[in-house]
mmCIF file of C-alpha atoms and ligand atoms in Angstrom:
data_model
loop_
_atom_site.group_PDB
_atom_site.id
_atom_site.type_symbol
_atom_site.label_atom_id
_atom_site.label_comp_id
_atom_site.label_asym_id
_atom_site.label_seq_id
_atom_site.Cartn_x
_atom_site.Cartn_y
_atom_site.Cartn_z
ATOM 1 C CA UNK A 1 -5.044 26.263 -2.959
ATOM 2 C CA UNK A 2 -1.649 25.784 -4.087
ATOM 3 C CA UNK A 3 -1.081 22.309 -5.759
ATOM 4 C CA UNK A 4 1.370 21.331 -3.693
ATOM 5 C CA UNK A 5 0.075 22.398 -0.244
ATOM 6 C CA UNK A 6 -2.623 19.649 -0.251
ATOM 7 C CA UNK A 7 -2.190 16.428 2.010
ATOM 8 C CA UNK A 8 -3.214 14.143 -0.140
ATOM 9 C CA UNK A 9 -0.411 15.448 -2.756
ATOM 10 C CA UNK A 10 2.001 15.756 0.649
ATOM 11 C CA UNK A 11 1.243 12.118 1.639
ATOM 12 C CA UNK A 12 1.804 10.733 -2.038
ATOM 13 C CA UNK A 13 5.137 12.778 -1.971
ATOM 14 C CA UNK A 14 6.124 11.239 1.843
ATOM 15 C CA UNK A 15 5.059 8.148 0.395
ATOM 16 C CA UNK A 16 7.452 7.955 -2.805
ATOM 17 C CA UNK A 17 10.581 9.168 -0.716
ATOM 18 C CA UNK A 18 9.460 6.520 1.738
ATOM 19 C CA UNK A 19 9.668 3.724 -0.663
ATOM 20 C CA UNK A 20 13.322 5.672 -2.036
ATOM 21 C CA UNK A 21 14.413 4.670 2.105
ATOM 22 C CA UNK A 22 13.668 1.777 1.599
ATOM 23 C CA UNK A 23 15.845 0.965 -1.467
ATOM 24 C CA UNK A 24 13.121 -0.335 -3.218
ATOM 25 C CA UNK A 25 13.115 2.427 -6.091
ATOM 26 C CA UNK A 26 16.893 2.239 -7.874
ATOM 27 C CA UNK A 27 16.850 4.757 -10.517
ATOM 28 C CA UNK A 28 13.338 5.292 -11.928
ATOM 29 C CA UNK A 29 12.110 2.029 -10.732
ATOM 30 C CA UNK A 30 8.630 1.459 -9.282
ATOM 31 C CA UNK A 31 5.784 3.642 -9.329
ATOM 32 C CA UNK A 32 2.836 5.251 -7.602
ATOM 33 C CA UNK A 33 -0.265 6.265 -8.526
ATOM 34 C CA UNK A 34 -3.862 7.381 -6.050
ATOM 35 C CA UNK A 35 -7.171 8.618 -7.814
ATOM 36 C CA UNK A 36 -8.206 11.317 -6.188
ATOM 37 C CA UNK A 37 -11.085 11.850 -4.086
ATOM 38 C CA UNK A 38 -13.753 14.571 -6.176
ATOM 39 C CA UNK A 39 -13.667 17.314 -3.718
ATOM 40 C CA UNK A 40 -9.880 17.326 -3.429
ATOM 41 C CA UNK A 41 -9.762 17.607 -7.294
ATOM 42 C CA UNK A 42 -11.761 20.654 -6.614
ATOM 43 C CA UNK A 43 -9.465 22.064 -4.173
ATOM 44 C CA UNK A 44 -6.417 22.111 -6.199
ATOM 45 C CA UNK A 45 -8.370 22.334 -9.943
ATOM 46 C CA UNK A 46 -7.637 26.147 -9.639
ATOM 47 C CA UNK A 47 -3.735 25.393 -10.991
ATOM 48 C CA UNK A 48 -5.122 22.850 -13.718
ATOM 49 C CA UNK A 49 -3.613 23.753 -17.293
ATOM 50 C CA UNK A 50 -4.948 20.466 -19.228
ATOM 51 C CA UNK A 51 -2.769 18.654 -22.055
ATOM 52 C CA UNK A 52 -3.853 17.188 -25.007
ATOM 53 C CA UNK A 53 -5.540 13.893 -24.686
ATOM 54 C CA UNK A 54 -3.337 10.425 -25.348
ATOM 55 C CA UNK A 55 -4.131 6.830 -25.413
ATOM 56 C CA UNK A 56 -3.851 4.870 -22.166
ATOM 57 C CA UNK A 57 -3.056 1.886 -23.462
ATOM 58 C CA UNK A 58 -6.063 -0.205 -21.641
ATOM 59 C CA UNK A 59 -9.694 0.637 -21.618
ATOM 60 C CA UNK A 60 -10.925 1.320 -18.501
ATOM 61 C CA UNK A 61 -14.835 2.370 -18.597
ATOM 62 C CA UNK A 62 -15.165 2.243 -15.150
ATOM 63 C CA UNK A 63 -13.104 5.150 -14.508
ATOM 64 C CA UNK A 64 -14.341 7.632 -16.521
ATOM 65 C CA UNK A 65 -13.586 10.888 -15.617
ATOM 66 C CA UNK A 66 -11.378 10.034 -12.823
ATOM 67 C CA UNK A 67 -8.580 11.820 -11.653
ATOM 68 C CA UNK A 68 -5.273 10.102 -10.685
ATOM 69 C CA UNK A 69 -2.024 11.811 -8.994
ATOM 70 C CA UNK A 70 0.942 9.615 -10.718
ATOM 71 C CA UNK A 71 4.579 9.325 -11.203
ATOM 72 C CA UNK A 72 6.312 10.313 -14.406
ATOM 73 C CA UNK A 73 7.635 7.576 -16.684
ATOM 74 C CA UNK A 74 11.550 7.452 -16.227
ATOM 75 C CA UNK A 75 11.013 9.915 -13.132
ATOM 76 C CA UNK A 76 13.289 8.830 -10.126
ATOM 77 C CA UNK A 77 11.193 8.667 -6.611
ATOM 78 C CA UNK A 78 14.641 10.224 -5.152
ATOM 79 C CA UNK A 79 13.261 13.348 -6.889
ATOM 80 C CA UNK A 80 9.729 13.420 -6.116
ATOM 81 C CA UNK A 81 10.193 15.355 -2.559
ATOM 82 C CA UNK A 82 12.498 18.272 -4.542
ATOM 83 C CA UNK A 83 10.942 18.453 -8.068
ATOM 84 C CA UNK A 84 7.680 17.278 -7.684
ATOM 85 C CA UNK A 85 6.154 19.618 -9.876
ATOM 86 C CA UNK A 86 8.902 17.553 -12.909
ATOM 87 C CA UNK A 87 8.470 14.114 -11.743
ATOM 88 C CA UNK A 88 5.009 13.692 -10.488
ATOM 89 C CA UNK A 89 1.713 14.243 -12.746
ATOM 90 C CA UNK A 90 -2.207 14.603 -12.160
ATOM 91 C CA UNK A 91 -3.897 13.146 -14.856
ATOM 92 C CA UNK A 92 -7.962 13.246 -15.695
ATOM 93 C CA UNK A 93 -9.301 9.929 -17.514
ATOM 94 C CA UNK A 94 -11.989 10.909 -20.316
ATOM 95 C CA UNK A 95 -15.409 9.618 -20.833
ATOM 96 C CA UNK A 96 -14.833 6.507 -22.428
ATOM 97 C CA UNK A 97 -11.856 4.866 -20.505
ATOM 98 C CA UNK A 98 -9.778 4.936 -23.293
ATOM 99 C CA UNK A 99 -7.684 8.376 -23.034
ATOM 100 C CA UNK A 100 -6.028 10.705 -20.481
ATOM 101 C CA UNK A 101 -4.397 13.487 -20.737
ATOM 102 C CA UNK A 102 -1.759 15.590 -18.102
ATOM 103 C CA UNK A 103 -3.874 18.424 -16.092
ATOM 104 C CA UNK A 104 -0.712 19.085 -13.692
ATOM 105 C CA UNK A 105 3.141 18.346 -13.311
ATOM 106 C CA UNK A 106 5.748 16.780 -15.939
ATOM 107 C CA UNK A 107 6.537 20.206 -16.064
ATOM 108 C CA UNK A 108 9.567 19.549 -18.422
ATOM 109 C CA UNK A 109 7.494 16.696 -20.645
ATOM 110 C CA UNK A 110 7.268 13.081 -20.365
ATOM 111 C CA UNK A 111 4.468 10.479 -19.536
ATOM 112 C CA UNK A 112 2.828 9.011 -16.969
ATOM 113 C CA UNK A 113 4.538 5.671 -15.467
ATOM 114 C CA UNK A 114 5.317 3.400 -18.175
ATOM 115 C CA UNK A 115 3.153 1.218 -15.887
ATOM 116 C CA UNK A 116 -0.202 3.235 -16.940
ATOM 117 C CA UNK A 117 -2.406 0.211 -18.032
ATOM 118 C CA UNK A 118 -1.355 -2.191 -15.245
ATOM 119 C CA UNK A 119 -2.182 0.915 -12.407
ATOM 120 C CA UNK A 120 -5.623 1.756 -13.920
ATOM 121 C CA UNK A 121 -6.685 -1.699 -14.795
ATOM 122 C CA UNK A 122 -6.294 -2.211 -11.292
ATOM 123 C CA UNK A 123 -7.705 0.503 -9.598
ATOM 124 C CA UNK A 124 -11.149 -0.614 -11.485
ATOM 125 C CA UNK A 125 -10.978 -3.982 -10.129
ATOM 126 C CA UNK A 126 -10.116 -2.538 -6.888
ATOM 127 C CA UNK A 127 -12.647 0.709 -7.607
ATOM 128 C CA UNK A 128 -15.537 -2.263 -7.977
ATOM 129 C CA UNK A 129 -14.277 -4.616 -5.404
ATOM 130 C CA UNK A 130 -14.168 -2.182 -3.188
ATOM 131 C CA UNK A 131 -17.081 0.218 -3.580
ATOM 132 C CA UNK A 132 -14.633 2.677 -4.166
ATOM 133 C CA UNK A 133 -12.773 2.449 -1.028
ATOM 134 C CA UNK A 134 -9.345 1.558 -2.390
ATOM 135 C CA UNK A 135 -7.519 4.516 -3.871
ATOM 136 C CA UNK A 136 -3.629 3.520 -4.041
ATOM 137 C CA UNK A 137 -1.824 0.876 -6.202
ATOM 138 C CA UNK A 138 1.909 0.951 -5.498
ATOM 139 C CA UNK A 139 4.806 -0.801 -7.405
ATOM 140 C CA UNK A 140 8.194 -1.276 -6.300
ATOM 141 C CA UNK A 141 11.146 -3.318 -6.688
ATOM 142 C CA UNK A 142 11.457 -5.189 -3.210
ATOM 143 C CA UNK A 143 15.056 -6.966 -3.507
ATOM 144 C CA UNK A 144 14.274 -9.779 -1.102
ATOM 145 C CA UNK A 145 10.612 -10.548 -2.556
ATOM 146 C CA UNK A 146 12.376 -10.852 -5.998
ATOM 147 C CA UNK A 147 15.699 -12.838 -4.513
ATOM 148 C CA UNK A 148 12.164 -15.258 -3.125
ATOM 149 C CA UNK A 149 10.718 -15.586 -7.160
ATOM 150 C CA UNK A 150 14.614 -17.141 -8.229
ATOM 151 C CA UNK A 151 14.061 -20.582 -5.471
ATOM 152 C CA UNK A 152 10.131 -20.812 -4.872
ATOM 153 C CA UNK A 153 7.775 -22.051 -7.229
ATOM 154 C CA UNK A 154 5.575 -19.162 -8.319
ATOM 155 C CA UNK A 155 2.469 -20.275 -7.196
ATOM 156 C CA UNK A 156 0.353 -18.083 -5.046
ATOM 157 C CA UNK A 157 -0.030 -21.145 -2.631
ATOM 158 C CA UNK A 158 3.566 -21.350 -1.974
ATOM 159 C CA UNK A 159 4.177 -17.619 -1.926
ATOM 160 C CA UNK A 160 1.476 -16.861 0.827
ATOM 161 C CA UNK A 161 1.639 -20.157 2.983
ATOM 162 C CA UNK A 162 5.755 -19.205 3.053
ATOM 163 C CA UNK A 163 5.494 -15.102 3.471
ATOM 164 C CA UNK A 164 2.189 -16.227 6.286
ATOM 165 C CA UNK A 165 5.205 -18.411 8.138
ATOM 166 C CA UNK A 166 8.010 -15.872 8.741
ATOM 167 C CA UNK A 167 5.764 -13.468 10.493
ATOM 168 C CA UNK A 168 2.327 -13.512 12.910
ATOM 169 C CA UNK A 169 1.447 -10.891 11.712
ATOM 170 C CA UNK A 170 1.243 -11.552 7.983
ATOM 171 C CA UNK A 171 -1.815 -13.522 7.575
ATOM 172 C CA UNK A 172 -3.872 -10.406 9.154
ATOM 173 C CA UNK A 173 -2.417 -7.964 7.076
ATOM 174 C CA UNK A 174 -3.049 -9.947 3.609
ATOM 175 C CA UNK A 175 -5.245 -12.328 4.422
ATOM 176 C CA UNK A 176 -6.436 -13.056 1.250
ATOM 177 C CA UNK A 177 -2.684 -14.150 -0.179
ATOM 178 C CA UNK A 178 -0.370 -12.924 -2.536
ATOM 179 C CA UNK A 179 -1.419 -13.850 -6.581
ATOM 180 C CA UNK A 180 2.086 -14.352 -8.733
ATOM 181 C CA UNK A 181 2.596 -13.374 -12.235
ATOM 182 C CA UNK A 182 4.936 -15.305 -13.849
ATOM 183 C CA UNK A 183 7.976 -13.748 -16.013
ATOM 184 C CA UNK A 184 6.414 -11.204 -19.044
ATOM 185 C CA UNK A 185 7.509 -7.833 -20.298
ATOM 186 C CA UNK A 186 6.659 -5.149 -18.252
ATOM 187 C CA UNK A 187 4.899 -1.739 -19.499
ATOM 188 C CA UNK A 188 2.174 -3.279 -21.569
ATOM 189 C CA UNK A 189 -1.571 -4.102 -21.361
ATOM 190 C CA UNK A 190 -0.624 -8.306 -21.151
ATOM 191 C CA UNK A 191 0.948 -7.903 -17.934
ATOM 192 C CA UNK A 192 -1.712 -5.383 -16.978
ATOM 193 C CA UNK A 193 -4.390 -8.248 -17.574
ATOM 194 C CA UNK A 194 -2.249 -10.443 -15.609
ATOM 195 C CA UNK A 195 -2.151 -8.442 -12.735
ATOM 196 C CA UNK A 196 -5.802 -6.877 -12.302
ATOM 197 C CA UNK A 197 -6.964 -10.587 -12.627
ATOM 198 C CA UNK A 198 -5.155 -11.522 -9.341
ATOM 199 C CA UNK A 199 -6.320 -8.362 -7.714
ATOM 200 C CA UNK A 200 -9.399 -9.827 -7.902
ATOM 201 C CA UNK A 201 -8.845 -12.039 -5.085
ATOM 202 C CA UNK A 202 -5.615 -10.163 -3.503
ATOM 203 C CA UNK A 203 -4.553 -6.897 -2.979
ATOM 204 C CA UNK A 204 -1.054 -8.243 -3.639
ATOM 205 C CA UNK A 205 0.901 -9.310 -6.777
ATOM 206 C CA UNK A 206 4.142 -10.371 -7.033
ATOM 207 C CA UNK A 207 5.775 -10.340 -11.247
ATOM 208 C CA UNK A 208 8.509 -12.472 -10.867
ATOM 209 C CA UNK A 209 12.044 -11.262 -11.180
ATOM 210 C CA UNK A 210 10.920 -8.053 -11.221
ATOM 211 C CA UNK A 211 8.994 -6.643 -7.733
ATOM 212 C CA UNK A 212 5.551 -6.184 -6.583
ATOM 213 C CA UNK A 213 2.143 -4.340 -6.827
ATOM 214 C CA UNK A 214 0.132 -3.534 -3.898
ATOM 215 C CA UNK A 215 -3.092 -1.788 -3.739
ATOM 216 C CA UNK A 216 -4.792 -0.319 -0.785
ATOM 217 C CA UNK A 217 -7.679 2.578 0.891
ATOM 218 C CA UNK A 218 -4.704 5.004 1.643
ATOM 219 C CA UNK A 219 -1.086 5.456 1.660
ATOM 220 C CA UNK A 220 -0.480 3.936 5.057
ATOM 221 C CA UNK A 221 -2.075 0.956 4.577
ATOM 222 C CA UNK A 222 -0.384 0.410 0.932
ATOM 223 C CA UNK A 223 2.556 1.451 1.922
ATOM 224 C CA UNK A 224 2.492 -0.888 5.632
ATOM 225 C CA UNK A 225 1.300 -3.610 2.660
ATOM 226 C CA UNK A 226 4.212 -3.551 0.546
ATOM 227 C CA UNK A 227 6.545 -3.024 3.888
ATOM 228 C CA UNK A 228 5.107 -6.016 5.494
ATOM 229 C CA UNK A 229 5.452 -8.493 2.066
ATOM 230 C CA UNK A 230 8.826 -6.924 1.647
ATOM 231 C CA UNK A 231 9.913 -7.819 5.303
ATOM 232 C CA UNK A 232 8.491 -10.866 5.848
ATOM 233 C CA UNK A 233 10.696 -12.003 2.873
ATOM 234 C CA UNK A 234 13.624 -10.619 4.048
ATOM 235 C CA UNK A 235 13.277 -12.886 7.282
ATOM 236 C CA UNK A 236 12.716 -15.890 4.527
ATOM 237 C CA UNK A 237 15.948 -15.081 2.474
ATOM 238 C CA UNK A 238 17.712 -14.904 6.283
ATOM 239 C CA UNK A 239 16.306 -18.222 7.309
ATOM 240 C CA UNK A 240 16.798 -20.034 3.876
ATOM 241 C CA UNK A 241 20.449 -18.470 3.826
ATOM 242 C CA UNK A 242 20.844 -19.744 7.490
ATOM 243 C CA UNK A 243 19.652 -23.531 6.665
ATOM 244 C CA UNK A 244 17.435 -24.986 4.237
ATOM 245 C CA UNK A 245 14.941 -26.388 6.552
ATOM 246 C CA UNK A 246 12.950 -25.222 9.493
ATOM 247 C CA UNK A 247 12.881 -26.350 12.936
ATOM 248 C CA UNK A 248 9.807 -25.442 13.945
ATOM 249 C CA UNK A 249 7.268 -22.827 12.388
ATOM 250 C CA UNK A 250 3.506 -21.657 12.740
ATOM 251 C CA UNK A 251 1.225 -24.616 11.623
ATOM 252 C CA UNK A 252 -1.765 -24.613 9.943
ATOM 253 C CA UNK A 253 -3.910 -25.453 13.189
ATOM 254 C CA UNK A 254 -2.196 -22.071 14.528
ATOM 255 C CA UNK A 255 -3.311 -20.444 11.556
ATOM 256 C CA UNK A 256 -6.422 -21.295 12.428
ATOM 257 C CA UNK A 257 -6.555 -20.527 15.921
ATOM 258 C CA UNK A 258 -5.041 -17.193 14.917
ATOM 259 C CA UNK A 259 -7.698 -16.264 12.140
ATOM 260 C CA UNK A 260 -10.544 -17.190 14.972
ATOM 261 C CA UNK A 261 -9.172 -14.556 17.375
ATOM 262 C CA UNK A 262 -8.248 -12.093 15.019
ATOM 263 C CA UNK A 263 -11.288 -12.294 13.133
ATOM 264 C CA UNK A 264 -9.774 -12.735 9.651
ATOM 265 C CA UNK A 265 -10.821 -15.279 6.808
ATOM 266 C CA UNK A 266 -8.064 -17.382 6.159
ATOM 267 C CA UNK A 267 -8.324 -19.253 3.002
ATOM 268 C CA UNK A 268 -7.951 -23.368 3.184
ATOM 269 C CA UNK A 269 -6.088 -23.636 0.256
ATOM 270 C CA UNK A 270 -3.049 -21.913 1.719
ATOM 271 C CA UNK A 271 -3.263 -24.106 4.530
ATOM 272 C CA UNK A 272 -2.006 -27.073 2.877
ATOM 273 C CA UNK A 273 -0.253 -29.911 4.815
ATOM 274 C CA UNK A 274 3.259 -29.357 3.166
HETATM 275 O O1 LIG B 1 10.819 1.847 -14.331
HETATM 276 O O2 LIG B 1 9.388 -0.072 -12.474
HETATM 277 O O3 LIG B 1 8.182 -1.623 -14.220
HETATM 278 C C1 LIG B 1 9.532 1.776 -13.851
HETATM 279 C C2 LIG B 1 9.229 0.372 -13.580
HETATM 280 C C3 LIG B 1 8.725 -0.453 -14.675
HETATM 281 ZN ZN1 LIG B 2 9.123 -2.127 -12.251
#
């Protein structure tokens, strides 16, 4: 089968021009990356002419001999939909974790995302907390989620309890929070550390002044992730530009009320008495 022509490669491509719509991807900013299910490797291996092997950066055992459709490093998500076959990349993962190399795509050169080690370290926290459900991490620069990490503190407590209040349906689409990474220089296997430890207990992170990561089963749900975040602080900036305080709001008892009917686990800690 012809690269291309497969859905999965169609719905990471719908997804990336998505996320362009939405603003969220000025220039080359953000990035996208899915590891691919073993039969639809095998659908598409046919058109595999495989690279030389490079060093990832991390060390990810746990994904050995994965496959992984990603964007290109300094590849523009306003391109992916016309020249996918130069901005997008399959990539295989060898059998110690420590190397990949390019099996399809960059057709002109270049790397994966400069955001290699933070994307794999967290698909194997989310490949193990998961049993292997999860299959998309997604990065992109919200604007109002960063214009949020400039006035709150960045603790996840704040972050959630706040994001929770602007919209009922928040706390059932992440109810296990929103972790926040503090300021650090993006691109490297610190940050990367950073952020797969939070997605331990979230499938959100936030890295302040910068954007978001958000890790889900498919593209729908990751992508309806990062949408939701992204809205629900775009009603906060609103508000907060409207007047400082609020005059009324969902409580922590209706939290509560809401997680019984909805049958969500809603952490106590986020349901502080402010
Ligand atoms: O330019 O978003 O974090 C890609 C990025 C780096
Ligand atoms: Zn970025």
């Amino acid at each position: 089968m012809n690269f291309l022509d497969a859905e999965y490669v169609q719905g990471f491509m719908r997804m990336a021009n998505d996320g362009w719509e939405q603003g969220w991807h000025e220039r080359n900013g953000g990035n996208l990356s899915y590891r691919v299910k073993t039969e639809e490797v095998e659908l598409v291996k046919e058109n595999f002419v495989a690279k030389e092997w490079q060093a990832i950066g991390a060390t990810v055992p746990d994904l050995a001999g994965e496959f992984f459709l990603v964007t290109g490093s300094g590849k523009y998500f306003r391109n992916v939909i016309i020249k996918p076959e130069d901005s997008i990349c399959m990539l295989e993962v060898d059998q110690t974790g420590e190397k990949y190399r390019i099996v399809w795509g960059l057709v002109n050169g270049g790397r994966p995302t400069s955001e290699l080690p933070s994307h794999l370290m967290n698909h194997e926290v989310k490949k193990k907390a998961t049993d292997g459900k999860y299959r998309v991490i997604y990065h992109a620069h919200t604007t109002n989620v960063i214009a949020l990490t400039f006035v709150l503190p960045l603790k996840d407590e704040v972050f959630t309890r706040e994001l929770w209040e602007m919209a009922t349906e928040c706390p059932v689409v992440f109810p296990a929070g929103i972790g926040m990474v503090p300021w650090m220089v993006p691109g490297g296997c610190e940050i990367a550390i950073a952020t797969s430890k939070l997605m331990k207990a979230y499938d959100v992170a936030i890295w302040a002044h910068h954007g978001m990561f958000a890790a889900g089963e498919d593209f729908d749900l990751t992508f309806g992730l990062m949408h939701t975040v992204e809205k629900s602080a775009e009603i906060l900036v609103k508000m907060l530009s409207m007047q400082p305080t609020k005059l009324q709001t969902i409580t922590p008892d209706d939290f509560r009320d809401l997680a019984r009917d909805f049958n969500v686990t809603l952490p106590e800690k986020f349901l502080y008495t402010k």
